[in-house]
PDB file of C-alpha atoms in Angstrom:
ATOM      1  CA  UNK A   1     -23.645   0.508   7.170  1.00  0.00           C
ATOM      2  CA  UNK A   2     -25.158  -1.580  10.377  1.00  0.00           C
ATOM      3  CA  UNK A   3     -27.197   0.720  12.514  1.00  0.00           C
ATOM      4  CA  UNK A   4     -26.438   0.603  16.102  1.00  0.00           C
ATOM      5  CA  UNK A   5     -28.639   2.003  18.808  1.00  0.00           C
ATOM      6  CA  UNK A   6     -27.220   2.744  22.084  1.00  0.00           C
ATOM      7  CA  UNK A   7     -29.013   0.918  24.905  1.00  0.00           C
ATOM      8  CA  UNK A   8     -30.050   2.817  27.776  1.00  0.00           C
ATOM      9  CA  UNK A   9     -27.119   3.940  29.906  1.00  0.00           C
ATOM     10  CA  UNK A  10     -24.599   3.033  27.037  1.00  0.00           C
ATOM     11  CA  UNK A  11     -21.951   5.538  26.534  1.00  0.00           C
ATOM     12  CA  UNK A  12     -21.356   7.204  23.381  1.00  0.00           C
ATOM     13  CA  UNK A  13     -17.988   5.856  23.109  1.00  0.00           C
ATOM     14  CA  UNK A  14     -19.235   2.358  23.089  1.00  0.00           C
ATOM     15  CA  UNK A  15     -21.635   3.439  20.389  1.00  0.00           C
ATOM     16  CA  UNK A  16     -18.815   4.965  18.660  1.00  0.00           C
ATOM     17  CA  UNK A  17     -16.691   1.688  18.677  1.00  0.00           C
ATOM     18  CA  UNK A  18     -19.627  -0.236  17.443  1.00  0.00           C
ATOM     19  CA  UNK A  19     -20.235   1.867  14.289  1.00  0.00           C
ATOM     20  CA  UNK A  20     -16.439   1.512  13.690  1.00  0.00           C
ATOM     21  CA  UNK A  21     -16.729  -1.998  14.085  1.00  0.00           C
ATOM     22  CA  UNK A  22     -19.503  -2.361  11.520  1.00  0.00           C
ATOM     23  CA  UNK A  23     -17.557  -0.296   8.784  1.00  0.00           C
ATOM     24  CA  UNK A  24     -14.771  -2.723   9.247  1.00  0.00           C
ATOM     25  CA  UNK A  25     -16.751  -5.381   8.661  1.00  0.00           C
ATOM     26  CA  UNK A  26     -18.250  -3.885   5.668  1.00  0.00           C
ATOM     27  CA  UNK A  27     -14.939  -3.131   4.166  1.00  0.00           C
ATOM     28  CA  UNK A  28     -13.750  -6.799   4.978  1.00  0.00           C
ATOM     29  CA  UNK A  29     -16.646  -7.718   2.787  1.00  0.00           C
ATOM     30  CA  UNK A  30     -15.601  -5.500   0.042  1.00  0.00           C
ATOM     31  CA  UNK A  31     -12.145  -6.749   0.324  1.00  0.00           C
ATOM     32  CA  UNK A  32     -13.289 -10.109  -0.847  1.00  0.00           C
ATOM     33  CA  UNK A  33     -13.764  -8.943  -4.376  1.00  0.00           C
ATOM     34  CA  UNK A  34     -10.745  -9.539  -6.461  1.00  0.00           C
ATOM     35  CA  UNK A  35      -9.712 -10.411  -9.989  1.00  0.00           C
ATOM     36  CA  UNK A  36      -9.681 -13.991  -9.109  1.00  0.00           C
ATOM     37  CA  UNK A  37     -13.050 -13.667  -7.144  1.00  0.00           C
ATOM     38  CA  UNK A  38     -15.341 -10.930  -8.944  1.00  0.00           C
ATOM     39  CA  UNK A  39     -18.559 -12.473  -7.083  1.00  0.00           C
ATOM     40  CA  UNK A  40     -19.070 -13.766  -3.439  1.00  0.00           C
ATOM     41  CA  UNK A  41     -22.062 -15.524  -2.179  1.00  0.00           C
ATOM     42  CA  UNK A  42     -23.267 -14.996   1.450  1.00  0.00           C
ATOM     43  CA  UNK A  43     -21.812 -18.382   2.350  1.00  0.00           C
ATOM     44  CA  UNK A  44     -18.601 -17.002   1.160  1.00  0.00           C
ATOM     45  CA  UNK A  45     -18.970 -14.077   3.314  1.00  0.00           C
ATOM     46  CA  UNK A  46     -19.799 -15.912   6.456  1.00  0.00           C
ATOM     47  CA  UNK A  47     -17.123 -18.519   5.916  1.00  0.00           C
ATOM     48  CA  UNK A  48     -14.474 -15.757   5.191  1.00  0.00           C
ATOM     49  CA  UNK A  49     -15.338 -13.322   8.167  1.00  0.00           C
ATOM     50  CA  UNK A  50     -16.971 -15.645  10.887  1.00  0.00           C
ATOM     51  CA  UNK A  51     -19.860 -13.519  11.068  1.00  0.00           C
ATOM     52  CA  UNK A  52     -23.332 -14.570  11.755  1.00  0.00           C
ATOM     53  CA  UNK A  53     -25.527 -15.062   8.733  1.00  0.00           C
ATOM     54  CA  UNK A  54     -28.039 -12.380  10.087  1.00  0.00           C
ATOM     55  CA  UNK A  55     -25.235  -9.729  10.518  1.00  0.00           C
ATOM     56  CA  UNK A  56     -23.871 -10.597   6.912  1.00  0.00           C
ATOM     57  CA  UNK A  57     -27.217  -9.993   5.461  1.00  0.00           C
ATOM     58  CA  UNK A  58     -27.642  -6.629   7.046  1.00  0.00           C
ATOM     59  CA  UNK A  59     -24.716  -5.572   5.970  1.00  0.00           C
ATOM     60  CA  UNK A  60     -24.924  -6.855   2.581  1.00  0.00           C
ATOM     61  CA  UNK A  61     -28.101  -5.044   2.354  1.00  0.00           C
ATOM     62  CA  UNK A  62     -26.880  -1.712   3.228  1.00  0.00           C
ATOM     63  CA  UNK A  63     -23.896  -2.058   0.906  1.00  0.00           C
ATOM     64  CA  UNK A  64     -26.228  -2.996  -1.900  1.00  0.00           C
ATOM     65  CA  UNK A  65     -28.674   0.069  -1.110  1.00  0.00           C
ATOM     66  CA  UNK A  66     -25.497   2.110  -1.296  1.00  0.00           C
ATOM     67  CA  UNK A  67     -24.567   0.848  -4.677  1.00  0.00           C
ATOM     68  CA  UNK A  68     -21.311  -0.718  -3.437  1.00  0.00           C
ATOM     69  CA  UNK A  69     -22.604  -4.212  -4.078  1.00  0.00           C
ATOM     70  CA  UNK A  70     -24.870  -5.611  -6.847  1.00  0.00           C
ATOM     71  CA  UNK A  71     -26.337  -8.480  -6.770  1.00  0.00           C
ATOM     72  CA  UNK A  72     -26.252 -11.019  -9.649  1.00  0.00           C
ATOM     73  CA  UNK A  73     -27.185 -14.817 -10.095  1.00  0.00           C
ATOM     74  CA  UNK A  74     -23.586 -15.517  -9.174  1.00  0.00           C
ATOM     75  CA  UNK A  75     -23.471 -13.696  -6.206  1.00  0.00           C
ATOM     76  CA  UNK A  76     -22.715 -10.074  -5.138  1.00  0.00           C
ATOM     77  CA  UNK A  77     -20.222  -8.209  -7.257  1.00  0.00           C
ATOM     78  CA  UNK A  78     -18.830  -4.648  -6.949  1.00  0.00           C
ATOM     79  CA  UNK A  79     -21.567  -2.275  -7.738  1.00  0.00           C
ATOM     80  CA  UNK A  80     -21.597   0.800  -9.471  1.00  0.00           C
ATOM     81  CA  UNK A  81     -21.466   2.885  -6.501  1.00  0.00           C
ATOM     82  CA  UNK A  82     -17.576   2.085  -6.645  1.00  0.00           C
ATOM     83  CA  UNK A  83     -17.180   3.797 -10.170  1.00  0.00           C
ATOM     84  CA  UNK A  84     -17.195   7.366  -8.370  1.00  0.00           C
ATOM     85  CA  UNK A  85     -14.847   6.547  -5.659  1.00  0.00           C
ATOM     86  CA  UNK A  86     -12.521   4.742  -8.639  1.00  0.00           C
ATOM     87  CA  UNK A  87     -13.016   8.150 -10.881  1.00  0.00           C
ATOM     88  CA  UNK A  88     -11.902  10.114  -7.745  1.00  0.00           C
ATOM     89  CA  UNK A  89      -9.047   7.871  -7.005  1.00  0.00           C
ATOM     90  CA  UNK A  90      -7.750   8.051 -10.260  1.00  0.00           C
ATOM     91  CA  UNK A  91      -7.856  11.633 -10.705  1.00  0.00           C
ATOM     92  CA  UNK A  92      -6.160  12.078  -7.135  1.00  0.00           C
ATOM     93  CA  UNK A  93      -3.398   9.780  -8.004  1.00  0.00           C
ATOM     94  CA  UNK A  94      -2.737  11.138 -11.795  1.00  0.00           C
ATOM     95  CA  UNK A  95       0.977  11.618 -11.497  1.00  0.00           C
ATOM     96  CA  UNK A  96       2.254  14.831 -13.322  1.00  0.00           C
ATOM     97  CA  UNK A  97       3.579  14.544 -16.739  1.00  0.00           C
ATOM     98  CA  UNK A  98       7.023  15.489 -15.736  1.00  0.00           C
ATOM     99  CA  UNK A  99       6.780  12.700 -13.022  1.00  0.00           C
ATOM    100  CA  UNK A 100       5.767  10.036 -15.429  1.00  0.00           C
ATOM    101  CA  UNK A 101       8.671  10.935 -17.714  1.00  0.00           C
ATOM    102  CA  UNK A 102      11.276  10.863 -14.906  1.00  0.00           C
ATOM    103  CA  UNK A 103       9.941   7.338 -13.935  1.00  0.00           C
ATOM    104  CA  UNK A 104      10.199   6.435 -17.654  1.00  0.00           C
ATOM    105  CA  UNK A 105      13.600   8.155 -18.144  1.00  0.00           C
ATOM    106  CA  UNK A 106      15.061   5.880 -14.708  1.00  0.00           C
ATOM    107  CA  UNK A 107      13.497   2.552 -16.477  1.00  0.00           C
ATOM    108  CA  UNK A 108      14.905   3.095 -20.118  1.00  0.00           C
ATOM    109  CA  UNK A 109      18.333   4.220 -18.690  1.00  0.00           C
ATOM    110  CA  UNK A 110      18.866   1.351 -16.039  1.00  0.00           C
ATOM    111  CA  UNK A 111      16.689  -1.277 -17.491  1.00  0.00           C
ATOM    112  CA  UNK A 112      14.942  -2.073 -14.147  1.00  0.00           C
ATOM    113  CA  UNK A 113      11.287  -1.608 -12.983  1.00  0.00           C
ATOM    114  CA  UNK A 114      10.586   1.764 -11.450  1.00  0.00           C
ATOM    115  CA  UNK A 115       8.187   2.056  -8.545  1.00  0.00           C
ATOM    116  CA  UNK A 116       6.543   4.670  -6.541  1.00  0.00           C
ATOM    117  CA  UNK A 117       4.935   3.503  -3.148  1.00  0.00           C
ATOM    118  CA  UNK A 118       3.238   5.306  -0.451  1.00  0.00           C
ATOM    119  CA  UNK A 119       2.618   4.046   3.168  1.00  0.00           C
ATOM    120  CA  UNK A 120      -0.791   2.927   4.493  1.00  0.00           C
ATOM    121  CA  UNK A 121      -0.722   1.931   7.819  1.00  0.00           C
ATOM    122  CA  UNK A 122       1.223  -1.167   8.077  1.00  0.00           C
ATOM    123  CA  UNK A 123       1.491  -1.604   4.421  1.00  0.00           C
ATOM    124  CA  UNK A 124       3.087   0.228   1.335  1.00  0.00           C
ATOM    125  CA  UNK A 125       0.871   0.514  -1.606  1.00  0.00           C
ATOM    126  CA  UNK A 126       2.496   0.616  -5.349  1.00  0.00           C
ATOM    127  CA  UNK A 127       0.450   3.791  -7.108  1.00  0.00           C
ATOM    128  CA  UNK A 128       2.845   3.973 -10.238  1.00  0.00           C
ATOM    129  CA  UNK A 129       5.146   1.476 -11.953  1.00  0.00           C
ATOM    130  CA  UNK A 130       7.151   1.537 -15.075  1.00  0.00           C
ATOM    131  CA  UNK A 131       7.978  -2.022 -15.884  1.00  0.00           C
ATOM    132  CA  UNK A 132      11.598  -3.061 -17.015  1.00  0.00           C
ATOM    133  CA  UNK A 133      11.742  -4.304 -20.487  1.00  0.00           C
ATOM    134  CA  UNK A 134      13.842  -7.226 -19.669  1.00  0.00           C
ATOM    135  CA  UNK A 135      12.348 -10.660 -19.631  1.00  0.00           C
ATOM    136  CA  UNK A 136      13.296 -11.392 -16.038  1.00  0.00           C
ATOM    137  CA  UNK A 137      12.323  -8.445 -13.834  1.00  0.00           C
ATOM    138  CA  UNK A 138      10.445  -7.631 -10.822  1.00  0.00           C
ATOM    139  CA  UNK A 139       6.619  -6.467 -11.066  1.00  0.00           C
ATOM    140  CA  UNK A 140       4.030  -5.650  -8.826  1.00  0.00           C
ATOM    141  CA  UNK A 141       0.617  -4.458  -9.897  1.00  0.00           C
ATOM    142  CA  UNK A 142      -0.423  -0.721  -8.960  1.00  0.00           C
ATOM    143  CA  UNK A 143      -2.564  -0.981  -6.152  1.00  0.00           C
ATOM    144  CA  UNK A 144      -0.815  -3.830  -4.473  1.00  0.00           C
ATOM    145  CA  UNK A 145       0.084  -3.545  -0.996  1.00  0.00           C
ATOM    146  CA  UNK A 146       3.179  -5.051   0.401  1.00  0.00           C
ATOM    147  CA  UNK A 147       4.517  -5.487   4.272  1.00  0.00           C
ATOM    148  CA  UNK A 148       6.727  -2.593   5.436  1.00  0.00           C
ATOM    149  CA  UNK A 149       8.839  -5.086   7.705  1.00  0.00           C
ATOM    150  CA  UNK A 150      11.186  -5.690   4.954  1.00  0.00           C
ATOM    151  CA  UNK A 151      12.442  -4.042   1.710  1.00  0.00           C
ATOM    152  CA  UNK A 152      14.308  -0.813   0.568  1.00  0.00           C
ATOM    153  CA  UNK A 153      10.961   1.046  -0.118  1.00  0.00           C
ATOM    154  CA  UNK A 154       9.725   0.094   3.331  1.00  0.00           C
ATOM    155  CA  UNK A 155      12.851   1.522   5.254  1.00  0.00           C
ATOM    156  CA  UNK A 156      12.502   4.855   3.196  1.00  0.00           C
ATOM    157  CA  UNK A 157       8.677   5.230   4.267  1.00  0.00           C
ATOM    158  CA  UNK A 158       9.557   4.607   8.055  1.00  0.00           C
ATOM    159  CA  UNK A 159      12.096   7.293   8.180  1.00  0.00           C
ATOM    160  CA  UNK A 160       9.583   9.354  10.092  1.00  0.00           C
ATOM    161  CA  UNK A 161       7.460   6.676  11.478  1.00  0.00           C
ATOM    162  CA  UNK A 162       6.473   6.837  15.269  1.00  0.00           C
ATOM    163  CA  UNK A 163       7.848   4.178  17.827  1.00  0.00           C
ATOM    164  CA  UNK A 164       4.319   2.953  18.034  1.00  0.00           C
ATOM    165  CA  UNK A 165       4.203   2.109  14.270  1.00  0.00           C
ATOM    166  CA  UNK A 166       7.275   0.352  14.130  1.00  0.00           C
ATOM    167  CA  UNK A 167       6.434  -1.760  17.257  1.00  0.00           C
ATOM    168  CA  UNK A 168       3.056  -2.717  15.228  1.00  0.00           C
ATOM    169  CA  UNK A 169       5.157  -3.848  12.110  1.00  0.00           C
ATOM    170  CA  UNK A 170       7.645  -5.580  13.869  1.00  0.00           C
ATOM    171  CA  UNK A 171       4.956  -7.662  15.753  1.00  0.00           C
ATOM    172  CA  UNK A 172       3.399  -8.429  12.504  1.00  0.00           C
ATOM    173  CA  UNK A 173       6.733  -9.289  10.813  1.00  0.00           C
ATOM    174  CA  UNK A 174       7.870 -12.876  10.611  1.00  0.00           C
ATOM    175  CA  UNK A 175      10.332 -12.224  13.308  1.00  0.00           C
ATOM    176  CA  UNK A 176       8.332 -10.967  16.078  1.00  0.00           C
ATOM    177  CA  UNK A 177       9.038  -7.869  18.361  1.00  0.00           C
ATOM    178  CA  UNK A 178      12.938  -8.488  18.009  1.00  0.00           C
ATOM    179  CA  UNK A 179      12.836  -7.072  14.721  1.00  0.00           C
ATOM    180  CA  UNK A 180      11.894  -3.538  16.368  1.00  0.00           C
ATOM    181  CA  UNK A 181      15.527  -2.668  16.787  1.00  0.00           C
ATOM    182  CA  UNK A 182      16.292  -3.755  13.170  1.00  0.00           C
ATOM    183  CA  UNK A 183      13.461  -1.510  11.885  1.00  0.00           C
ATOM    184  CA  UNK A 184      14.796   1.526  13.881  1.00  0.00           C
ATOM    185  CA  UNK A 185      18.464   0.781  12.522  1.00  0.00           C
ATOM    186  CA  UNK A 186      17.131   0.682   8.776  1.00  0.00           C
ATOM    187  CA  UNK A 187      14.987   3.948   9.524  1.00  0.00           C
ATOM    188  CA  UNK A 188      17.879   5.747  10.811  1.00  0.00           C
ATOM    189  CA  UNK A 189      20.271   4.686   8.205  1.00  0.00           C
ATOM    190  CA  UNK A 190      17.550   5.738   5.456  1.00  0.00           C
ATOM    191  CA  UNK A 191      17.489   9.163   6.757  1.00  0.00           C
ATOM    192  CA  UNK A 192      21.134   9.763   7.343  1.00  0.00           C
ATOM    193  CA  UNK A 193      22.110   8.221   3.850  1.00  0.00           C
ATOM    194  CA  UNK A 194      19.077   9.451   1.904  1.00  0.00           C
ATOM    195  CA  UNK A 195      18.567   6.145   0.436  1.00  0.00           C
ATOM    196  CA  UNK A 196      17.785   2.561   1.255  1.00  0.00           C
ATOM    197  CA  UNK A 197      19.122  -1.016  -0.301  1.00  0.00           C
ATOM    198  CA  UNK A 198      17.634  -4.412  -0.005  1.00  0.00           C
ATOM    199  CA  UNK A 199      18.770  -7.571  -1.099  1.00  0.00           C
ATOM    200  CA  UNK A 200      16.618 -10.750  -0.715  1.00  0.00           C
ATOM    201  CA  UNK A 201      14.845  -9.276   2.782  1.00  0.00           C
ATOM    202  CA  UNK A 202      11.278 -10.253   1.523  1.00  0.00           C
ATOM    203  CA  UNK A 203      11.849 -12.489  -1.475  1.00  0.00           C
ATOM    204  CA  UNK A 204      14.748 -14.266  -2.034  1.00  0.00           C
ATOM    205  CA  UNK A 205      16.738 -13.108  -5.444  1.00  0.00           C
ATOM    206  CA  UNK A 206      15.034  -9.869  -5.175  1.00  0.00           C
ATOM    207  CA  UNK A 207      16.721  -6.517  -4.791  1.00  0.00           C
ATOM    208  CA  UNK A 208      16.062  -2.791  -4.800  1.00  0.00           C
ATOM    209  CA  UNK A 209      17.157   0.604  -4.194  1.00  0.00           C
ATOM    210  CA  UNK A 210      14.712   3.394  -2.957  1.00  0.00           C
ATOM    211  CA  UNK A 211      15.017   7.037  -2.258  1.00  0.00           C
ATOM    212  CA  UNK A 212      12.410   9.382  -0.390  1.00  0.00           C
ATOM    213  CA  UNK A 213       9.959  11.974  -1.740  1.00  0.00           C
ATOM    214  CA  UNK A 214       8.927  14.560   0.548  1.00  0.00           C
ATOM    215  CA  UNK A 215       5.458  16.300   0.747  1.00  0.00           C
ATOM    216  CA  UNK A 216       5.449  20.375   1.195  1.00  0.00           C
ATOM    217  CA  UNK A 217       6.021  19.982   4.975  1.00  0.00           C
ATOM    218  CA  UNK A 218       9.366  17.907   4.310  1.00  0.00           C
ATOM    219  CA  UNK A 219       7.846  14.592   5.588  1.00  0.00           C
ATOM    220  CA  UNK A 220       8.555  11.590   3.754  1.00  0.00           C
ATOM    221  CA  UNK A 221       5.246  10.681   1.764  1.00  0.00           C
ATOM    222  CA  UNK A 222       6.641   8.355  -0.837  1.00  0.00           C
ATOM    223  CA  UNK A 223       9.532   6.038  -1.960  1.00  0.00           C
ATOM    224  CA  UNK A 224      10.861   5.746  -5.522  1.00  0.00           C
ATOM    225  CA  UNK A 225      12.379   2.730  -6.032  1.00  0.00           C
ATOM    226  CA  UNK A 226      14.421   0.660  -8.775  1.00  0.00           C
ATOM    227  CA  UNK A 227      14.097  -3.202  -8.376  1.00  0.00           C
ATOM    228  CA  UNK A 228      15.028  -6.535 -10.115  1.00  0.00           C
ATOM    229  CA  UNK A 229      17.066  -9.580  -9.935  1.00  0.00           C
ATOM    230  CA  UNK A 230      19.931  -9.452  -7.162  1.00  0.00           C
ATOM    231  CA  UNK A 231      22.384 -10.707  -9.787  1.00  0.00           C
ATOM    232  CA  UNK A 232      22.172  -7.325 -11.422  1.00  0.00           C
ATOM    233  CA  UNK A 233      22.381  -5.268  -8.554  1.00  0.00           C
ATOM    234  CA  UNK A 234      26.033  -5.151  -8.077  1.00  0.00           C
ATOM    235  CA  UNK A 235      27.847  -2.572  -5.573  1.00  0.00           C
ATOM    236  CA  UNK A 236      28.629  -0.536  -8.553  1.00  0.00           C
ATOM    237  CA  UNK A 237      25.160  -0.482 -10.036  1.00  0.00           C
ATOM    238  CA  UNK A 238      23.329   0.139  -6.545  1.00  0.00           C
ATOM    239  CA  UNK A 239      25.591   3.452  -6.543  1.00  0.00           C
ATOM    240  CA  UNK A 240      24.692   4.483  -9.983  1.00  0.00           C
ATOM    241  CA  UNK A 241      20.853   3.658  -9.141  1.00  0.00           C
ATOM    242  CA  UNK A 242      21.007   6.004  -5.814  1.00  0.00           C
ATOM    243  CA  UNK A 243      22.417   8.741  -7.604  1.00  0.00           C
ATOM    244  CA  UNK A 244      20.009   8.898 -10.192  1.00  0.00           C
ATOM    245  CA  UNK A 245      16.861   8.102  -7.725  1.00  0.00           C
ATOM    246  CA  UNK A 246      17.926  10.829  -5.494  1.00  0.00           C
ATOM    247  CA  UNK A 247      18.008  13.256  -8.509  1.00  0.00           C
ATOM    248  CA  UNK A 248      14.572  11.936  -9.630  1.00  0.00           C
ATOM    249  CA  UNK A 249      13.298  12.211  -6.375  1.00  0.00           C
ATOM    250  CA  UNK A 250      14.654  15.697  -5.334  1.00  0.00           C
ATOM    251  CA  UNK A 251      12.522  16.877  -8.430  1.00  0.00           C
ATOM    252  CA  UNK A 252       9.377  15.315  -7.248  1.00  0.00           C
ATOM    253  CA  UNK A 253       9.950  16.740  -3.711  1.00  0.00           C
ATOM    254  CA  UNK A 254      10.713  20.295  -5.062  1.00  0.00           C
ATOM    255  CA  UNK A 255       7.312  20.087  -6.942  1.00  0.00           C
ATOM    256  CA  UNK A 256       5.623  19.386  -3.940  1.00  0.00           C
ATOM    257  CA  UNK A 257       4.491  15.655  -4.038  1.00  0.00           C
ATOM    258  CA  UNK A 258       1.482  15.170  -1.784  1.00  0.00           C
ATOM    259  CA  UNK A 259      -1.258  12.358  -1.375  1.00  0.00           C
ATOM    260  CA  UNK A 260      -4.123  11.615   0.479  1.00  0.00           C
ATOM    261  CA  UNK A 261      -2.842   8.366   2.364  1.00  0.00           C
ATOM    262  CA  UNK A 262      -0.548  10.471   4.663  1.00  0.00           C
ATOM    263  CA  UNK A 263       1.582   8.714   7.535  1.00  0.00           C
ATOM    264  CA  UNK A 264      -0.415   7.719  10.554  1.00  0.00           C
ATOM    265  CA  UNK A 265       0.439   8.549  13.913  1.00  0.00           C
TER     266      UNK A 265
END
């Protein structure tokens, strides 16, 4: 990354902060690459990040040397060095056959989309999905990040969240810091009920039911959810969903479901 040499009298803490800032800037550059934008130019990067061109050039050069970016006539694209990380991530997130089977069974029985989410700071990341076979269905892509300020899975993932995280999420939400009390209540209800429900909280017409999956220490590490159009999520069906989700979540928890994106404190 961008090399930072402490000036005479500069504290180590300040140098560390500058190093962290350089890493964040480099990650911001990599995050500009998407399916819709497979390559970016120096101009694209400076416009998107607001960084000086000289800083962008240094960061891009370092990323290119590390194999994380690759220069082409169309701009800079994802480099071959990312293959190793992608391979490791795929291996780390390979679900056990019995977990995959449980998600398929849930999807086949209830004809709704089954998702498995984990928390990454103030977002929830979809790490596995079983699509509903129905034409009208809810689908997110594996790897998609969704907010934690609403949704059944968010409520479950916030069960063990510290007050500091709830505060940050509330501030980032459309409702501002006044949303904190609601987040506290949702988390408490999810802990006591063993599941959570949402109707149109993040997207109108979309409902979900989610249950916790715990790791070996008993802390919630994932949320297993059924989601789909609100019109199909009647109170009777929600009860059925919750019952079957709890059974599947318990089996996953008993097996010892752990993941590398552990809850941040």
